[in-house]
């Protein structure tokens, strides 16, 4: 009877210790992932040396769209006229 209690105590102790080590390992992995994510966020906040940060407001975007639409309609008219002359 004493041997059974001693063996169960040993097994439970080993399970507790292994659970502690597994938890510690996961904690280290989570900590590494957090550091990777924070460094990635910091890198995204600061623009790289070679890139030029661009900020387009709504009026600039509207002007670009309008010029693109006008250019597209002008080229289509020119294409129709060139097809008619052929």
PDB file of C-alpha atoms in Angstrom, residues 5-6 10 14 16-17 22 24 26 28 30 37 40 44 46 50-51 53 58 71-72 74 76-77 80-81 85-86:
ATOM      1  CA  UNK A   5       1.124   5.776  -2.650  1.00  0.00           C
ATOM      2  CA  UNK A   6       4.826   6.491  -3.143  1.00  0.00           C
ATOM      3  CA  UNK A  10       6.309  10.291  -7.760  1.00  0.00           C
ATOM      4  CA  UNK A  14       6.898  14.324 -12.394  1.00  0.00           C
ATOM      5  CA  UNK A  16       3.713  18.723 -12.259  1.00  0.00           C
ATOM      6  CA  UNK A  17       7.386  19.349 -13.078  1.00  0.00           C
ATOM      7  CA  UNK A  22       6.085  23.058 -20.871  1.00  0.00           C
ATOM      8  CA  UNK A  24       7.907  27.906 -19.289  1.00  0.00           C
ATOM      9  CA  UNK A  26       5.471  28.330 -24.170  1.00  0.00           C
ATOM     10  CA  UNK A  28       9.452  31.951 -23.877  1.00  0.00           C
ATOM     11  CA  UNK A  30       5.159  33.915 -26.638  1.00  0.00           C
ATOM     12  CA  UNK A  37       5.744  41.842 -33.524  1.00  0.00           C
ATOM     13  CA  UNK A  40       7.843  44.803 -36.944  1.00  0.00           C
ATOM     14  CA  UNK A  44       6.470  49.976 -40.152  1.00  0.00           C
ATOM     15  CA  UNK A  46       9.576  54.527 -39.397  1.00  0.00           C
ATOM     16  CA  UNK A  50      15.078  54.696 -49.639  1.00  0.00           C
ATOM     17  CA  UNK A  51      11.327  55.182 -49.672  1.00  0.00           C
ATOM     18  CA  UNK A  53       6.384  58.628 -47.782  1.00  0.00           C
ATOM     19  CA  UNK A  58      -8.935  63.509 -51.525  1.00  0.00           C
ATOM     20  CA  UNK A  71      -7.270  60.761 -70.946  1.00  0.00           C
ATOM     21  CA  UNK A  72      -9.017  57.412 -71.438  1.00  0.00           C
ATOM     22  CA  UNK A  74      -9.737  61.118 -75.395  1.00  0.00           C
ATOM     23  CA  UNK A  76     -10.892  56.145 -77.236  1.00  0.00           C
ATOM     24  CA  UNK A  77     -12.182  59.030 -79.389  1.00  0.00           C
ATOM     25  CA  UNK A  80     -12.492  55.686 -83.222  1.00  0.00           C
ATOM     26  CA  UNK A  81     -11.439  58.510 -85.525  1.00  0.00           C
ATOM     27  CA  UNK A  85     -10.082  57.097 -91.570  1.00  0.00           C
ATOM     28  CA  UNK A  86      -8.712  53.644 -92.341  1.00  0.00           C
TER      29      UNK A  86
END
